[in-house]
XYZ file of N, CA and C in Angstrom:
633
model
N 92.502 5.083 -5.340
C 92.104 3.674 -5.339
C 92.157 3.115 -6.753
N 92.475 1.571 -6.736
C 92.532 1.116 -7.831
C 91.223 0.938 -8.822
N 91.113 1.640 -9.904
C 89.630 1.095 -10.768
C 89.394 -0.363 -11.130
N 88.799 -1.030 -10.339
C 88.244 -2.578 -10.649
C 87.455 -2.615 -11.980
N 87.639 -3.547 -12.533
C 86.940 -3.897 -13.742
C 85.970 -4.939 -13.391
N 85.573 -5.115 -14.025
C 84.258 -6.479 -13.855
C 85.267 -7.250 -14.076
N 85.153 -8.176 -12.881
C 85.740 -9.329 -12.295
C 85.103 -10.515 -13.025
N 85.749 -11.388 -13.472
C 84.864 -12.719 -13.513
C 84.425 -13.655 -12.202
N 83.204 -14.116 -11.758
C 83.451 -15.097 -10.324
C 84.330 -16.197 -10.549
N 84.921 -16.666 -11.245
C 85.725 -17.727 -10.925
C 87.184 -17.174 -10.769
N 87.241 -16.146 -11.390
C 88.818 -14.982 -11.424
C 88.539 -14.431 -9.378
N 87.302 -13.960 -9.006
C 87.196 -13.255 -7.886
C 87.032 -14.540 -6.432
N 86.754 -15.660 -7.129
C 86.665 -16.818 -5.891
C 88.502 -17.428 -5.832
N 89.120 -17.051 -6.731
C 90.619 -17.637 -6.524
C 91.334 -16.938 -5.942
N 91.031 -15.096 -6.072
C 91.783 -13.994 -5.170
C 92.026 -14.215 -3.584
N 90.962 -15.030 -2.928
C 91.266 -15.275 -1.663
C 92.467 -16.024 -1.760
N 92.904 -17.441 -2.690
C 93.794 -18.347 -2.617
C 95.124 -17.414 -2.888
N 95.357 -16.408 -3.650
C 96.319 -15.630 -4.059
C 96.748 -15.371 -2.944
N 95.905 -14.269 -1.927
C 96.118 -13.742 -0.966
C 96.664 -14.115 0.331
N 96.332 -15.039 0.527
C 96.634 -16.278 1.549
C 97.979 -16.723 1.522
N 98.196 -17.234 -0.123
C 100.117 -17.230 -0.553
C 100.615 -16.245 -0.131
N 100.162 -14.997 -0.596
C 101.261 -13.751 -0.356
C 101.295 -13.198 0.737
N 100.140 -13.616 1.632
C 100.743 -13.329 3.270
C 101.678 -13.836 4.005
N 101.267 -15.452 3.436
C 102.400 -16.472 4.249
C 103.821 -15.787 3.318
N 103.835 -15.453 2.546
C 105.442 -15.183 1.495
C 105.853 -13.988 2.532
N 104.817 -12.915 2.677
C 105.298 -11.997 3.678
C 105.482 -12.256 5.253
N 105.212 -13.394 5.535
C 105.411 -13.704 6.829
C 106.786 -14.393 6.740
N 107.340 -14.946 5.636
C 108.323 -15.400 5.499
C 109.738 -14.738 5.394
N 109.259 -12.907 5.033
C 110.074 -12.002 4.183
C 110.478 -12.621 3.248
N 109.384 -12.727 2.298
C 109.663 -13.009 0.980
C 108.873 -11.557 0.266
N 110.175 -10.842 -0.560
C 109.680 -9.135 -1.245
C 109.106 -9.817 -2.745
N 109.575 -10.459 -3.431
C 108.865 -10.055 -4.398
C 108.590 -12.043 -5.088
N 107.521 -12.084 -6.045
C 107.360 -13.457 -6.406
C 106.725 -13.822 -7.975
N 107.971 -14.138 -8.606
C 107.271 -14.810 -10.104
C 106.258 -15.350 -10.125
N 105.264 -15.112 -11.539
C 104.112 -16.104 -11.539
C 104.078 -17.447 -11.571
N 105.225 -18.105 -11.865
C 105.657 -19.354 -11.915
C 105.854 -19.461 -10.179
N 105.948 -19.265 -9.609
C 106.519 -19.685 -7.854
C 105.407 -19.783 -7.038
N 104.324 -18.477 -8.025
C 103.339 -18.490 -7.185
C 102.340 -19.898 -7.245
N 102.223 -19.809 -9.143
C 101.353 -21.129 -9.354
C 101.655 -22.239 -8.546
N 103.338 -22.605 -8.258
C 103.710 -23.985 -7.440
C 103.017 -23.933 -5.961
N 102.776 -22.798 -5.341
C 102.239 -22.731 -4.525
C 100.455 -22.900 -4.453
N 99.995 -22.219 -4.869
C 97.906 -22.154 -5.392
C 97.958 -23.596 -5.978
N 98.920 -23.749 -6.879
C 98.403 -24.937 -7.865
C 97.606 -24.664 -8.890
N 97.949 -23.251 -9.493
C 96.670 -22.554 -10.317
C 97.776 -22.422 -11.535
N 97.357 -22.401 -12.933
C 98.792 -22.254 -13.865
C 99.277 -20.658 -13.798
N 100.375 -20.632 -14.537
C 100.626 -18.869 -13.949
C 100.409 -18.201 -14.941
N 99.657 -18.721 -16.584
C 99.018 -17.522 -17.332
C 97.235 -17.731 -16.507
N 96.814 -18.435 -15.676
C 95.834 -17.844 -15.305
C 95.550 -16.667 -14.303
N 97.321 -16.919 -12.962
C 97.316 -15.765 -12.257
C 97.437 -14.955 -12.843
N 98.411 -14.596 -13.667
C 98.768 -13.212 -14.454
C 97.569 -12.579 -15.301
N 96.311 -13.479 -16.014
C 95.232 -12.921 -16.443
C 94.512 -12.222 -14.631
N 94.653 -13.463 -14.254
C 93.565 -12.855 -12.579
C 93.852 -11.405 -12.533
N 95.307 -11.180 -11.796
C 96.045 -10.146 -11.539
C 95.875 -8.906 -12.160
N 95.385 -9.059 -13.433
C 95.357 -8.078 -14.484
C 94.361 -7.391 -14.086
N 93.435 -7.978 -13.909
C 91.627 -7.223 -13.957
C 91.867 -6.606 -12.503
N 92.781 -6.380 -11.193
C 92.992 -4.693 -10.060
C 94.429 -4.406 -10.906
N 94.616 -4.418 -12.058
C 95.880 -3.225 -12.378
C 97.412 -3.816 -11.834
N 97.518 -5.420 -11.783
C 98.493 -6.019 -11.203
C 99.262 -6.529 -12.518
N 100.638 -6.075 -12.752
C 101.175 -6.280 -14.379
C 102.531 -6.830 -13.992
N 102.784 -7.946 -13.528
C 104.026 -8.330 -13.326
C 105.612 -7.733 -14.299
N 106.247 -7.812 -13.698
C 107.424 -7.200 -14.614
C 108.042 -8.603 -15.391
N 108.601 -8.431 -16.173
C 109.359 -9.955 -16.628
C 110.918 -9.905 -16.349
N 111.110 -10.844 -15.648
C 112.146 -10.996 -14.761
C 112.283 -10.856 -13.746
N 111.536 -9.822 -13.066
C 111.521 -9.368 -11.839
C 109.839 -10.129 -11.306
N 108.834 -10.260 -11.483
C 107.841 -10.342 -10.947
C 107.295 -9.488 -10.399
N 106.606 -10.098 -9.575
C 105.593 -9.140 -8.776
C 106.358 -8.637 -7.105
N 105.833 -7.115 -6.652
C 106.165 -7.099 -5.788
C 104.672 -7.504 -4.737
N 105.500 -8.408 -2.894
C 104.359 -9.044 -2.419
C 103.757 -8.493 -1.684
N 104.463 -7.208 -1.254
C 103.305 -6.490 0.315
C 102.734 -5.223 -0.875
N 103.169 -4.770 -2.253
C 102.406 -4.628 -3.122
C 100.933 -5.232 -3.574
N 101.021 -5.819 -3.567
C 100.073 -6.755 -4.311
C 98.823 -7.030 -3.402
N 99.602 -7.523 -1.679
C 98.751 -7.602 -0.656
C 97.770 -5.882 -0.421
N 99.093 -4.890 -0.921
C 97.630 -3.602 -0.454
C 96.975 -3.615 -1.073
N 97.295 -3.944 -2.544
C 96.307 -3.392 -3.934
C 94.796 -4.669 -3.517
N 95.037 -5.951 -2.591
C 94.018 -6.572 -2.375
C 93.130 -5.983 -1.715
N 94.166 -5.332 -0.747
C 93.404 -4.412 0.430
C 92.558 -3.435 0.514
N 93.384 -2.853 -0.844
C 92.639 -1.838 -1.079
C 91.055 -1.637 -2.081
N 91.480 -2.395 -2.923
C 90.573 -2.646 -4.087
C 89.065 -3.806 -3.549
N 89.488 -4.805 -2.510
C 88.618 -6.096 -2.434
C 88.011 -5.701 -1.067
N 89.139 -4.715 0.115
C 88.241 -4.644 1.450
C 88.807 -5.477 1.859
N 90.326 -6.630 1.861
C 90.225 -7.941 2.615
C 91.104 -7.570 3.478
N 90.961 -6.159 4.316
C 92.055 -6.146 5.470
C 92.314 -7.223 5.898
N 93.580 -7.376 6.833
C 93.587 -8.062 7.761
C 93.465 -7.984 9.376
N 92.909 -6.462 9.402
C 92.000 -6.627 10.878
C 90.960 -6.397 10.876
N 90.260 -7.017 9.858
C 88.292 -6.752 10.420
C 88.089 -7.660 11.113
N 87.369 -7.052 11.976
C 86.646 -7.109 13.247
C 85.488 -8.126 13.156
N 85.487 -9.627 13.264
C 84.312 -10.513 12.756
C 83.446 -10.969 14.494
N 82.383 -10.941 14.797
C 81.855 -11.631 15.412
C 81.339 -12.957 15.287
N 81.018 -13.040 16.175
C 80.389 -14.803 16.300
C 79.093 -14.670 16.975
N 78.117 -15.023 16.154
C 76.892 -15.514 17.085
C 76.563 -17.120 17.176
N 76.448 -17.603 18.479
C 76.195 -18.766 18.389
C 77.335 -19.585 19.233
N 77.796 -20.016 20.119
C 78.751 -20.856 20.548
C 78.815 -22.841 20.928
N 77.842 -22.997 19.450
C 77.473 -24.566 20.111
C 78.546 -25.351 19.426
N 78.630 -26.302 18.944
C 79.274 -27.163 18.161
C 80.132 -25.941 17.227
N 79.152 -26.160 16.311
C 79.322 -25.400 15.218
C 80.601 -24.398 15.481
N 79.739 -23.212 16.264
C 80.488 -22.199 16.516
C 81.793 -22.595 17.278
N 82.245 -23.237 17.960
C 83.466 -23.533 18.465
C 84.532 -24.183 17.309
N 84.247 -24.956 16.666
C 84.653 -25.677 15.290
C 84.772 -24.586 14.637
N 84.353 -23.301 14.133
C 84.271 -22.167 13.715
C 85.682 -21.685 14.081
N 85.484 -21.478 15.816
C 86.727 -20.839 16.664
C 87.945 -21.455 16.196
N 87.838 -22.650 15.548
C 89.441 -23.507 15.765
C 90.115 -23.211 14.435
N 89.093 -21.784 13.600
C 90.011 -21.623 12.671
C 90.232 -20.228 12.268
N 89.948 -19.947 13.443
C 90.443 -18.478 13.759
C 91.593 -17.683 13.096
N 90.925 -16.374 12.595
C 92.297 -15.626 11.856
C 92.429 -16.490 10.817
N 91.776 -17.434 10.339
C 91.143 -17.709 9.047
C 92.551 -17.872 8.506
N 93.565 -18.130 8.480
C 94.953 -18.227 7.922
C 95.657 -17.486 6.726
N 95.547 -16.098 7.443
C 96.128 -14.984 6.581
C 95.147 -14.660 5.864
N 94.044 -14.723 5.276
C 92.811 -14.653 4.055
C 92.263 -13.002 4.760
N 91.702 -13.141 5.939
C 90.647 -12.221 6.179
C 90.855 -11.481 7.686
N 90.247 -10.914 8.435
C 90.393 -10.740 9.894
C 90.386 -11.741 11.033
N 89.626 -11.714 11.683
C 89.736 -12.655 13.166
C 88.710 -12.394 13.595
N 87.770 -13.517 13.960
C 86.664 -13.771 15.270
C 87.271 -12.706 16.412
N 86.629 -11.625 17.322
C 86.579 -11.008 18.241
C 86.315 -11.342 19.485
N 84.951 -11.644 19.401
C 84.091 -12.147 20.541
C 82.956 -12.621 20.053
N 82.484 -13.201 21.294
C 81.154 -14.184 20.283
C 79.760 -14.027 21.196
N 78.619 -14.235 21.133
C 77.758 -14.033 21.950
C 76.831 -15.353 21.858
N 76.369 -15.599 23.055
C 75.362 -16.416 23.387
C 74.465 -16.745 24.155
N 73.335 -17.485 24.134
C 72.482 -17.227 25.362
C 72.618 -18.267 26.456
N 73.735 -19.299 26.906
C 73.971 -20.044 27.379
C 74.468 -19.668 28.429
N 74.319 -19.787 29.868
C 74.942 -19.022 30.966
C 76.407 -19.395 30.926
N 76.224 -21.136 31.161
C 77.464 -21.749 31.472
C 78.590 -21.208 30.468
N 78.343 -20.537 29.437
C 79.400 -19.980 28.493
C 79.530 -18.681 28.558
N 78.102 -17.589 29.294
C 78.425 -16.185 29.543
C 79.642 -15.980 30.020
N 80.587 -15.274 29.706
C 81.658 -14.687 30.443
C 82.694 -15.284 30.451
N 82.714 -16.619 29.343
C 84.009 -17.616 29.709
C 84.299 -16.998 28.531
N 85.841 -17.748 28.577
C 86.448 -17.624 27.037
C 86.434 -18.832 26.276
N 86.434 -18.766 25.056
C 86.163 -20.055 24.398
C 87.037 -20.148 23.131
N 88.230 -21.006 23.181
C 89.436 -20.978 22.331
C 89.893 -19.799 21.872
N 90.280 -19.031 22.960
C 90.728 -17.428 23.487
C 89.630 -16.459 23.132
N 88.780 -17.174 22.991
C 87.628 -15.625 22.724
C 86.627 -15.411 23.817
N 86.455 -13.957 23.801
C 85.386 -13.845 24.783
C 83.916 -13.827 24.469
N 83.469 -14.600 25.540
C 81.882 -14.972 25.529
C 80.612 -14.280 25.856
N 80.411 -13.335 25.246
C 79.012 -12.477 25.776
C 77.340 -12.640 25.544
N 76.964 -12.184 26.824
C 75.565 -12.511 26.485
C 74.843 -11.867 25.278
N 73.967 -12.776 24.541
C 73.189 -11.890 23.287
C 72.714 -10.856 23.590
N 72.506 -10.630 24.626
C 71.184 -9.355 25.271
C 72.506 -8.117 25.355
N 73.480 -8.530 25.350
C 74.384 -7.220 25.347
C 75.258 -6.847 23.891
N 74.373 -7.175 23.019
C 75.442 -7.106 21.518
C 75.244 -5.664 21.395
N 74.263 -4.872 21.319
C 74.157 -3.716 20.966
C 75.728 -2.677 21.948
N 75.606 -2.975 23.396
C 77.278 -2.697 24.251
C 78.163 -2.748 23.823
N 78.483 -4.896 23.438
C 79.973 -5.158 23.835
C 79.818 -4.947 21.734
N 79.678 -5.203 20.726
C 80.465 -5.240 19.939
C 81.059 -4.155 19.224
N 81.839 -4.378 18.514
C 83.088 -3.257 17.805
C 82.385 -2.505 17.241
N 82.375 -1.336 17.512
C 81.936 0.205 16.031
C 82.074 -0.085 15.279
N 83.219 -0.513 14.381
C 83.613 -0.720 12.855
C 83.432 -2.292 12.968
N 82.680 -3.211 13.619
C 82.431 -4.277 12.535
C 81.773 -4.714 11.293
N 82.057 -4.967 10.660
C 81.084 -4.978 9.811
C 80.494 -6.623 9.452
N 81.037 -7.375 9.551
C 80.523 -8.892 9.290
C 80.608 -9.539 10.466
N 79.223 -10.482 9.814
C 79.115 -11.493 11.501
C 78.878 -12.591 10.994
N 78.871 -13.587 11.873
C 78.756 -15.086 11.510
C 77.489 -15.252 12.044
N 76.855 -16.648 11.967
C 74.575 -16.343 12.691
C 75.531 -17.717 12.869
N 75.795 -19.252 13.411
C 75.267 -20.375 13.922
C 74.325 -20.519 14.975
N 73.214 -20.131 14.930
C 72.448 -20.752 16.044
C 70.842 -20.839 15.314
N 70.418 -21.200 16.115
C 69.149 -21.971 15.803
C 67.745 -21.295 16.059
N 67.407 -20.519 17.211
C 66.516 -19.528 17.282
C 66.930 -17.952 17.362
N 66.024 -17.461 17.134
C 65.359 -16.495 16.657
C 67.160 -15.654 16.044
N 67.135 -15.958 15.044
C 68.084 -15.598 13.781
C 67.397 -14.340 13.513
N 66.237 -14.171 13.183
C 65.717 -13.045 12.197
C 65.790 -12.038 12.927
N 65.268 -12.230 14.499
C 66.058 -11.074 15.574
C 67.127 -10.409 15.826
N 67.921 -10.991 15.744
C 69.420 -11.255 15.739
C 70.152 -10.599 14.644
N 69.516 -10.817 13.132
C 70.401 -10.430 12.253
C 69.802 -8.775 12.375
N 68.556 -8.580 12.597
C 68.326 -7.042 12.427
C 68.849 -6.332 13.622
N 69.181 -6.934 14.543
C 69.841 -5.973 15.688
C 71.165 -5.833 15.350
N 71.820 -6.816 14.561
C 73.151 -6.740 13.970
C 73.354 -5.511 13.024
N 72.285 -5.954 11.905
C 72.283 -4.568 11.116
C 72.487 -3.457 11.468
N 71.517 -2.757 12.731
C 71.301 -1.667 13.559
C 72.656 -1.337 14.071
N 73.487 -2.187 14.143
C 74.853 -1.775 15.120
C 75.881 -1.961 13.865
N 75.303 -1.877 12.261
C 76.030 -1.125 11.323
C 77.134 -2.309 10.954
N 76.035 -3.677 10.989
C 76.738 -4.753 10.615
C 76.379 -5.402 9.287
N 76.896 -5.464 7.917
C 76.867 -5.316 6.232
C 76.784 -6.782 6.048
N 77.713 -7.476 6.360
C 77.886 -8.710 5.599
C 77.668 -10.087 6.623
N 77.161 -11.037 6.298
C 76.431 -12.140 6.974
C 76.631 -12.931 6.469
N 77.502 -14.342 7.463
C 77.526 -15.663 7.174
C 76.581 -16.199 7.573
N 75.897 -17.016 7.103
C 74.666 -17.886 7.732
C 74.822 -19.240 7.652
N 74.553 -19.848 8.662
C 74.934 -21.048 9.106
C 73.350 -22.070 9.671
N 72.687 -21.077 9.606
C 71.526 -21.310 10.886
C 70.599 -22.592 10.161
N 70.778 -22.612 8.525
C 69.900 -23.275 7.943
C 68.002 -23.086 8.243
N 68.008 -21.783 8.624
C 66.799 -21.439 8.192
C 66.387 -20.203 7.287
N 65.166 -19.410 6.817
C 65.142 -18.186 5.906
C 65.091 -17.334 7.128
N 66.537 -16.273 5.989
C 66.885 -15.153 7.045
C 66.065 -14.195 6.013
N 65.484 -12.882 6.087
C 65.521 -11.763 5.101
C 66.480 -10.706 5.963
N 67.677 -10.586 4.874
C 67.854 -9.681 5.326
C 67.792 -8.053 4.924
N 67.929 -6.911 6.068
C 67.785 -5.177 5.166
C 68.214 -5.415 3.952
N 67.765 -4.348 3.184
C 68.184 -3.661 2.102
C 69.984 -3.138 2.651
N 70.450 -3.545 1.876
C 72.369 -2.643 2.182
C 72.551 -4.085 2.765
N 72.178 -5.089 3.120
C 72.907 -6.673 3.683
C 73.218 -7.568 3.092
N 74.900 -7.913 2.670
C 75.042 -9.246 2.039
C 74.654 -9.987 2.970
N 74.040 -11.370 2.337
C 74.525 -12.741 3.273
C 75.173 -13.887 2.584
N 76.072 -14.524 2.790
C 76.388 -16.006 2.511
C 75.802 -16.735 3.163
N 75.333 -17.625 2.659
C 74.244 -18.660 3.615
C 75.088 -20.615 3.588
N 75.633 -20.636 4.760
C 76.171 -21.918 4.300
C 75.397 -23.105 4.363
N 74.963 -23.911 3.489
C 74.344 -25.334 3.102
C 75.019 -26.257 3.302
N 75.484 -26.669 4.377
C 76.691 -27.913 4.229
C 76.119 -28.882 3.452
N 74.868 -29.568 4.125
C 74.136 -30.980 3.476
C 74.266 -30.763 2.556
N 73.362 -29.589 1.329
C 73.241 -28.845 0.310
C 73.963 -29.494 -0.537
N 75.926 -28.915 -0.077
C 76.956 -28.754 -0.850
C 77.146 -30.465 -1.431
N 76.638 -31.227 0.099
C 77.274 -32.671 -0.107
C 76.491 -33.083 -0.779
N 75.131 -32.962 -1.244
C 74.140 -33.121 -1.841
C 74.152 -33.359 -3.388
N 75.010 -31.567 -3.658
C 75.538 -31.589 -5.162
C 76.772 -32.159 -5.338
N 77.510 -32.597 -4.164
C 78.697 -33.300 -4.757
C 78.481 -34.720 -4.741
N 77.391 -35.110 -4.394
C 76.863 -36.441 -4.370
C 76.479 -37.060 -5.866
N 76.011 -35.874 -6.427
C 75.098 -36.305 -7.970
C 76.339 -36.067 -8.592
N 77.159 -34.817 -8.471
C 78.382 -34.596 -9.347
C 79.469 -35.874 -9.536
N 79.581 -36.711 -8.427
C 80.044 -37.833 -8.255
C 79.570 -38.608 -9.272
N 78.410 -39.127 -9.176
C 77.418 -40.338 -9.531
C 77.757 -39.891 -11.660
N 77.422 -38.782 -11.514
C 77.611 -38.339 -12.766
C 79.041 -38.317 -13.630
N 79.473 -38.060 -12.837
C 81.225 -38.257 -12.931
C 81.577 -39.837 -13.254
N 81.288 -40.668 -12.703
C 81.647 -42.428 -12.457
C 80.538 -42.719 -14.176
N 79.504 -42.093 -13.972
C 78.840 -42.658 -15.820
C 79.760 -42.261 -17.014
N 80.547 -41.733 -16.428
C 81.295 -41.277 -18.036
C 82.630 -41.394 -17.912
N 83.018 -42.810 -16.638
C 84.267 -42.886 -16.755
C 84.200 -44.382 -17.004
């Protein structure tokens, strides 16, 4: 495996955008790609990819570039961003269906599986090709090797995320907008939509005083 260096977060929040290019390049059969071709694509300059690249052991050649289903393992390997992990869904209201419509996340990460909920009228249906299971059966229906789940719903979250844990589930999107704690060994991302619009509200206001 590749030795990672301490990443910078703004170097480790752009690797998804990298990755995403070089899938679609490989969906294209496209083998190999200058840092210049790539930047036209991200929109990122290409001495910043080529610094990014540097910190998993990625050293473009000059003239030749980079090779792309290269580059995609060394993501794979080094970051964890297969492209078949196994993601669940808890929650199938709004939210979670709007969720569904962006399924397989566009080359970046794995794919929604199945989703669970406590709604009859949705037990057992499929819902923008996914299947719909009751909450009371997550410990059954979900995957051995999943490891991340999504929370949109509204009660009892804190239930929910520890039965997730138990079935050897690591990483957590949160959506629910309430306090989750989660185990010891549990990431979570917690999404704030209002939050976000909140700070881009003042960032705005602040922005327009100094123009």
């Amino acid at each position: 495996m590749q030795e990672l260096k301490v990443v910078p977060k703004a170097t480790m929040q752009r690797y998804p955008i990298y990755l995403k290019a070089l899938r679609k390049l490989a969906s294209n059969d496209v083998e190999r790609v200058m840092s210049s071709d790539l930047a036209e694509l991200v929109n990122i300059a290409a001495t910043t990819i080529r610094r990014d690249l540097s910190f998993i052991g990625c050293l473009g050649k000059q003239g030749y570039g980079y090779e792309v289903n290269k580059l995609i393992e060394i993501f794979n390997e080094v970051l964890g961003t297969g492209f078949d992990e196994k993601i669940v869904l808890i929650g199938v209201g709004n939210l979670g269906q709007a969720l569904l419509n962006y399924n397989r996340w566009d080359y970046v990460v794995g794919e929604i599986v199945m989703a669970f909920d406590t709604r009859k009228e949705l037990i057992g249906k499929t819902v923008k090709g996914i299947p719909v299971y009751d909450v009371a059966q997550l410990e059954q229906k979900i995957p051995k090797d999943c490891r991340i789940a999504i929370v949109a719903i509204s009660g009892d979250a804190q239930q929910v995320v520890e039965r997730l844990y138990k079935c050897g589930v690591i990483g957590l999107v949160d959506f629910t907008h309430t306090h989750i704690q989660v185990p010891k060994g549990m990431l979570i991302k917690s999404i704030d939509i209002v939050s976000n619009i909140q700070e881009l509200v003042f960032e705005t206001n602040t922005l327009k005083k100094f123009q």
